[in-house]
CSV table of C-alpha atoms in Angstrom, one decimal:
chain,number,residue,atom,x,y,z
A,239,UNK,CA,-13.4,-19.3,-28.7
A,240,UNK,CA,-17.3,-18.2,-27.9
A,241,UNK,CA,-18.5,-16.9,-24.7
A,242,UNK,CA,-19.8,-19.7,-22.4
A,243,UNK,CA,-23.6,-19.3,-22.4
A,244,UNK,CA,-25.5,-18.0,-18.9
A,245,UNK,CA,-29.0,-17.1,-18.4
A,246,UNK,CA,-28.6,-13.5,-18.6
A,247,UNK,CA,-31.0,-12.7,-15.0
A,248,UNK,CA,-32.0,-15.1,-12.7
A,249,UNK,CA,-34.0,-14.3,-9.3
A,250,UNK,CA,-35.2,-15.2,-6.0
A,251,UNK,CA,-36.7,-14.6,-2.8
A,252,UNK,CA,-34.9,-14.7,0.7
A,253,UNK,CA,-34.3,-17.8,2.1
A,254,UNK,CA,-34.5,-19.7,-1.4
A,255,UNK,CA,-32.0,-21.5,-3.5
A,256,UNK,CA,-31.3,-20.2,-6.5
A,257,UNK,CA,-29.2,-21.9,-9.5
A,258,UNK,CA,-27.2,-20.2,-12.6
A,259,UNK,CA,-25.7,-22.3,-15.3
A,260,UNK,CA,-23.0,-21.9,-17.2
A,261,UNK,CA,-22.7,-24.0,-20.8
A,262,UNK,CA,-19.3,-24.5,-22.8
A,263,UNK,CA,-18.3,-27.0,-25.0
A,264,UNK,CA,-17.0,-30.6,-25.1
A,265,UNK,CA,-13.4,-28.4,-25.4
A,266,UNK,CA,-13.6,-26.3,-22.4
A,267,UNK,CA,-16.6,-27.2,-19.5
A,268,UNK,CA,-16.8,-30.4,-20.6
A,269,UNK,CA,-13.2,-31.2,-20.9
A,270,UNK,CA,-11.6,-29.6,-18.1
A,271,UNK,CA,-12.6,-29.6,-14.0
A,272,UNK,CA,-11.3,-25.8,-14.2
A,273,UNK,CA,-14.4,-23.5,-13.7
A,274,UNK,CA,-14.7,-20.7,-11.4
A,275,UNK,CA,-17.2,-18.3,-10.8
A,276,UNK,CA,-16.8,-14.7,-9.5
A,277,UNK,CA,-18.9,-12.2,-8.2
A,278,UNK,CA,-19.1,-8.5,-9.1
A,279,UNK,CA,-21.0,-5.4,-7.4
A,280,UNK,CA,-21.8,-2.4,-9.6
A,281,UNK,CA,-18.8,-0.7,-9.9
A,282,UNK,CA,-16.4,-3.3,-8.3
A,283,UNK,CA,-13.8,-5.8,-9.2
A,284,UNK,CA,-14.9,-9.3,-9.3
A,285,UNK,CA,-14.4,-11.4,-6.3
A,286,UNK,CA,-13.6,-15.3,-6.9
A,287,UNK,CA,-16.2,-17.4,-5.3
A,288,UNK,CA,-15.8,-21.2,-6.5
A,289,UNK,CA,-13.0,-22.4,-8.6
A,290,UNK,CA,-12.2,-26.0,-9.7
A,291,UNK,CA,-15.5,-26.5,-10.3
A,292,UNK,CA,-16.8,-26.9,-6.6
A,293,UNK,CA,-14.0,-25.5,-4.2
A,294,UNK,CA,-14.7,-22.7,-1.9
A,295,UNK,CA,-11.8,-20.2,-1.5
A,296,UNK,CA,-11.3,-19.4,2.2
A,297,UNK,CA,-13.8,-16.7,3.2
A,298,UNK,CA,-16.2,-17.7,1.1
A,299,UNK,CA,-19.7,-18.7,2.9
A,300,UNK,CA,-21.0,-22.3,2.5
A,301,UNK,CA,-24.0,-21.1,1.0
A,302,UNK,CA,-22.3,-20.9,-2.2
A,303,UNK,CA,-21.3,-24.4,-4.1
A,304,UNK,CA,-20.3,-25.6,-7.7
A,305,UNK,CA,-20.9,-28.6,-9.6
A,306,UNK,CA,-20.8,-29.7,-13.1
A,307,UNK,CA,-22.3,-32.3,-15.4
A,308,UNK,CA,-21.4,-32.3,-19.0
A,309,UNK,CA,-20.5,-29.2,-20.6
A,310,UNK,CA,-22.3,-27.3,-18.0
A,311,UNK,CA,-21.2,-26.2,-14.9
A,312,UNK,CA,-23.7,-24.6,-12.1
A,313,UNK,CA,-23.3,-22.3,-9.1
A,314,UNK,CA,-25.7,-22.8,-6.8
A,315,UNK,CA,-26.8,-20.2,-3.8
A,316,UNK,CA,-28.8,-21.5,-0.8
A,317,UNK,CA,-30.5,-19.2,1.5
A,318,UNK,CA,-30.3,-16.5,-0.9
A,319,UNK,CA,-29.6,-12.9,0.8
A,320,UNK,CA,-30.1,-9.4,0.4
A,321,UNK,CA,-26.2,-9.5,0.1
A,322,UNK,CA,-26.1,-11.6,-2.7
A,323,UNK,CA,-27.9,-9.4,-5.3
A,324,UNK,CA,-25.0,-8.8,-7.8
A,325,UNK,CA,-23.4,-10.5,-11.6
A,326,UNK,CA,-22.0,-13.4,-11.5
A,327,UNK,CA,-19.5,-14.9,-14.2
A,328,UNK,CA,-18.1,-18.4,-14.9
A,329,UNK,CA,-14.8,-18.8,-16.3
A,330,UNK,CA,-13.1,-22.1,-17.9
A,331,UNK,CA,-10.0,-23.2,-19.1
A,332,UNK,CA,-9.9,-23.9,-22.6
A,333,UNK,CA,-6.5,-25.5,-23.8
A,334,UNK,CA,-3.7,-24.5,-24.8
A,335,UNK,CA,-3.2,-21.6,-21.8
A,336,UNK,CA,-6.4,-19.8,-22.9
A,337,UNK,CA,-9.6,-19.2,-21.0
A,338,UNK,CA,-13.1,-17.9,-21.6
A,339,UNK,CA,-15.7,-16.4,-19.6
A,340,UNK,CA,-19.3,-16.5,-19.7
A,341,UNK,CA,-21.6,-13.7,-20.8
A,342,UNK,CA,-22.6,-12.9,-16.8
A,343,UNK,CA,-25.7,-13.6,-15.1
A,344,UNK,CA,-27.8,-10.5,-12.9
A,345,UNK,CA,-29.0,-12.0,-9.5
A,346,UNK,CA,-31.9,-10.3,-8.2
A,347,UNK,CA,-33.1,-10.7,-4.9
A,348,UNK,CA,-36.8,-10.0,-4.8
B,632,UNK,CA,-2.0,-9.4,1.4
B,633,UNK,CA,-1.1,-8.5,-2.4
B,634,UNK,CA,-2.6,-5.7,-3.7
B,635,UNK,CA,-2.6,-4.6,-7.3
B,636,UNK,CA,-3.6,-1.1,-8.7
B,637,UNK,CA,-3.6,-0.5,-12.7
B,638,UNK,CA,-2.2,3.0,-14.1
B,639,UNK,CA,-2.3,4.6,-17.5
B,640,UNK,CA,-3.9,7.0,-19.9
B,641,UNK,CA,-7.6,7.2,-19.5
B,642,UNK,CA,-8.6,8.3,-23.0
B,643,UNK,CA,-6.9,7.0,-26.3
B,644,UNK,CA,-7.5,8.4,-29.9
B,645,UNK,CA,-8.7,5.5,-32.0
B,646,UNK,CA,-5.7,3.8,-34.4
B,647,UNK,CA,-3.5,4.8,-31.4
B,648,UNK,CA,-2.2,2.0,-28.8
B,649,UNK,CA,-3.6,1.4,-25.3
B,650,UNK,CA,-1.1,1.5,-22.6
B,651,UNK,CA,-1.5,0.4,-19.0
B,652,UNK,CA,0.9,-0.7,-16.1
B,653,UNK,CA,0.0,-3.1,-13.0
B,654,UNK,CA,1.6,-2.3,-10.1
B,655,UNK,CA,1.8,-5.5,-7.6
B,656,UNK,CA,2.4,-4.7,-3.9
B,657,UNK,CA,2.2,-6.9,-0.5
B,658,UNK,CA,4.0,-9.7,-2.5
B,659,UNK,CA,6.9,-10.3,-5.2
B,660,UNK,CA,5.7,-10.6,-8.9
B,661,UNK,CA,7.9,-13.6,-9.4
B,662,UNK,CA,7.0,-16.9,-9.8
B,663,UNK,CA,3.6,-16.4,-10.7
B,664,UNK,CA,1.2,-15.7,-13.5
B,665,UNK,CA,-0.4,-12.1,-13.9
B,666,UNK,CA,-3.4,-11.1,-16.3
B,667,UNK,CA,-5.4,-8.6,-18.0
B,668,UNK,CA,-9.4,-8.9,-18.3
B,669,UNK,CA,-11.4,-6.1,-19.6
B,670,UNK,CA,-15.4,-5.7,-19.7
B,671,UNK,CA,-16.8,-3.0,-22.0
B,672,UNK,CA,-19.4,-0.7,-20.3
B,673,UNK,CA,-22.5,-2.8,-19.2
B,674,UNK,CA,-21.4,-5.9,-20.7
B,675,UNK,CA,-19.5,-9.1,-19.4
B,676,UNK,CA,-15.5,-9.8,-18.9
B,677,UNK,CA,-13.3,-10.7,-21.5
B,678,UNK,CA,-9.8,-12.2,-21.0
B,679,UNK,CA,-7.1,-10.6,-22.5
B,680,UNK,CA,-4.1,-12.5,-21.7
B,681,UNK,CA,-1.8,-13.2,-19.1
B,682,UNK,CA,2.2,-13.7,-18.4
B,683,UNK,CA,4.4,-15.6,-15.9
B,684,UNK,CA,6.9,-13.7,-14.2
B,685,UNK,CA,9.8,-14.9,-16.5
B,686,UNK,CA,8.0,-13.2,-19.2
B,687,UNK,CA,6.2,-16.5,-21.2
B,688,UNK,CA,2.9,-14.9,-22.6
B,689,UNK,CA,-0.6,-16.6,-23.5
B,690,UNK,CA,-2.9,-14.5,-25.3
B,691,UNK,CA,-6.7,-14.7,-26.1
B,692,UNK,CA,-6.7,-15.9,-30.2
B,693,UNK,CA,-9.5,-12.8,-30.7
B,694,UNK,CA,-7.0,-10.1,-29.4
B,695,UNK,CA,-3.6,-11.5,-30.1
B,696,UNK,CA,-2.7,-9.7,-33.3
B,697,UNK,CA,-2.8,-6.5,-31.3
B,698,UNK,CA,-1.9,-7.2,-27.8
B,699,UNK,CA,1.6,-7.9,-25.6
B,700,UNK,CA,2.0,-8.5,-22.4
B,701,UNK,CA,5.6,-7.9,-20.8
B,702,UNK,CA,6.6,-7.6,-17.1
B,703,UNK,CA,9.5,-6.1,-15.1
B,704,UNK,CA,10.0,-8.0,-11.9
B,705,UNK,CA,12.5,-5.2,-10.8
B,706,UNK,CA,9.4,-3.1,-10.4
B,707,UNK,CA,7.1,-5.3,-9.6
B,708,UNK,CA,5.0,-4.3,-12.6
B,709,UNK,CA,3.8,-6.1,-15.4
B,710,UNK,CA,1.9,-3.7,-18.5
B,711,UNK,CA,-0.8,-4.1,-21.0
B,712,UNK,CA,-0.3,-2.5,-25.0
B,713,UNK,CA,-3.2,-2.8,-27.6
B,714,UNK,CA,-2.5,-1.8,-30.7
B,715,UNK,CA,-5.1,0.1,-33.3
B,716,UNK,CA,-7.7,0.6,-30.7
B,717,UNK,CA,-11.4,1.3,-31.8
B,718,UNK,CA,-14.4,2.4,-29.7
B,719,UNK,CA,-15.2,-1.1,-29.2
B,720,UNK,CA,-12.0,-1.4,-26.9
B,721,UNK,CA,-13.8,0.8,-25.0
B,722,UNK,CA,-13.5,-0.7,-21.6
B,723,UNK,CA,-12.5,-1.0,-17.5
B,724,UNK,CA,-9.6,-2.6,-17.7
B,725,UNK,CA,-8.5,-5.1,-14.6
B,726,UNK,CA,-5.2,-6.6,-13.8
B,727,UNK,CA,-5.5,-9.7,-11.8
B,728,UNK,CA,-3.3,-12.4,-10.1
B,729,UNK,CA,-3.7,-15.7,-12.1
B,730,UNK,CA,-3.9,-19.1,-10.8
B,731,UNK,CA,-2.9,-21.2,-13.3
B,732,UNK,CA,-2.9,-24.7,-12.1
B,733,UNK,CA,-6.3,-23.9,-10.7
B,734,UNK,CA,-7.4,-21.5,-13.3
B,735,UNK,CA,-8.5,-18.8,-10.9
B,736,UNK,CA,-8.3,-14.9,-10.7
B,737,UNK,CA,-7.5,-14.5,-6.4
B,738,UNK,CA,-6.6,-10.9,-6.7
B,739,UNK,CA,-7.8,-8.1,-8.9
B,740,UNK,CA,-6.9,-4.4,-9.2
B,741,UNK,CA,-9.8,-2.0,-9.1
B,742,UNK,CA,-10.3,-1.6,-12.8
B,743,UNK,CA,-9.4,1.4,-14.8
B,744,UNK,CA,-11.9,3.0,-17.4
B,745,UNK,CA,-10.5,3.4,-20.9
B,746,UNK,CA,-12.0,5.4,-23.5
B,747,UNK,CA,-11.8,5.5,-27.1
B,748,UNK,CA,-12.5,8.4,-28.6
B,749,UNK,CA,-11.3,11.2,-30.6
């Protein structure tokens, strides 16, 4: 059970859109539509942003969206704002009641 | 609003057992899944395992031989024990409520740093 692969860092200017990828295998991301995304500020607990690939919990801005193609899931943030600067983690169900996280991506708003 | 709070020693000696408790307030622990997740300093998240309120457990295969998660519904608490710790187990440990059907963690504790050192 290996960690999902995310880019270490991404950046964008305010108002732009960015996409963070999360690549797994046919045993996790590719097999199940059970990918979630979390936002984490330094020293804080993660916050759920997306679940079941593309569903947003109540209270999460519609600037955040999710998608999946094959073994890769993606998180897109549109209309980038300074407050979006944080670390982002994906998580996938991996079968047999186990889960796997991605390595995390640091988003910098220029 | 469900709230979770981790508690336990912040310092554990190598080869000893790390023990943490998560107290759930604002809702019942019964009928839900509860998880432990950790994050080494400067690194990513790692799922440790989860437990259903009836006591059924699932663990990360890489930690399974050293981990025990238990639940005490009378106290609305669940606990983590990690045996034979090394410096690699130094991390912030989070407890979280887990939505099994949808695979998400919707409520998190604030996290507690556990350092393994002699």
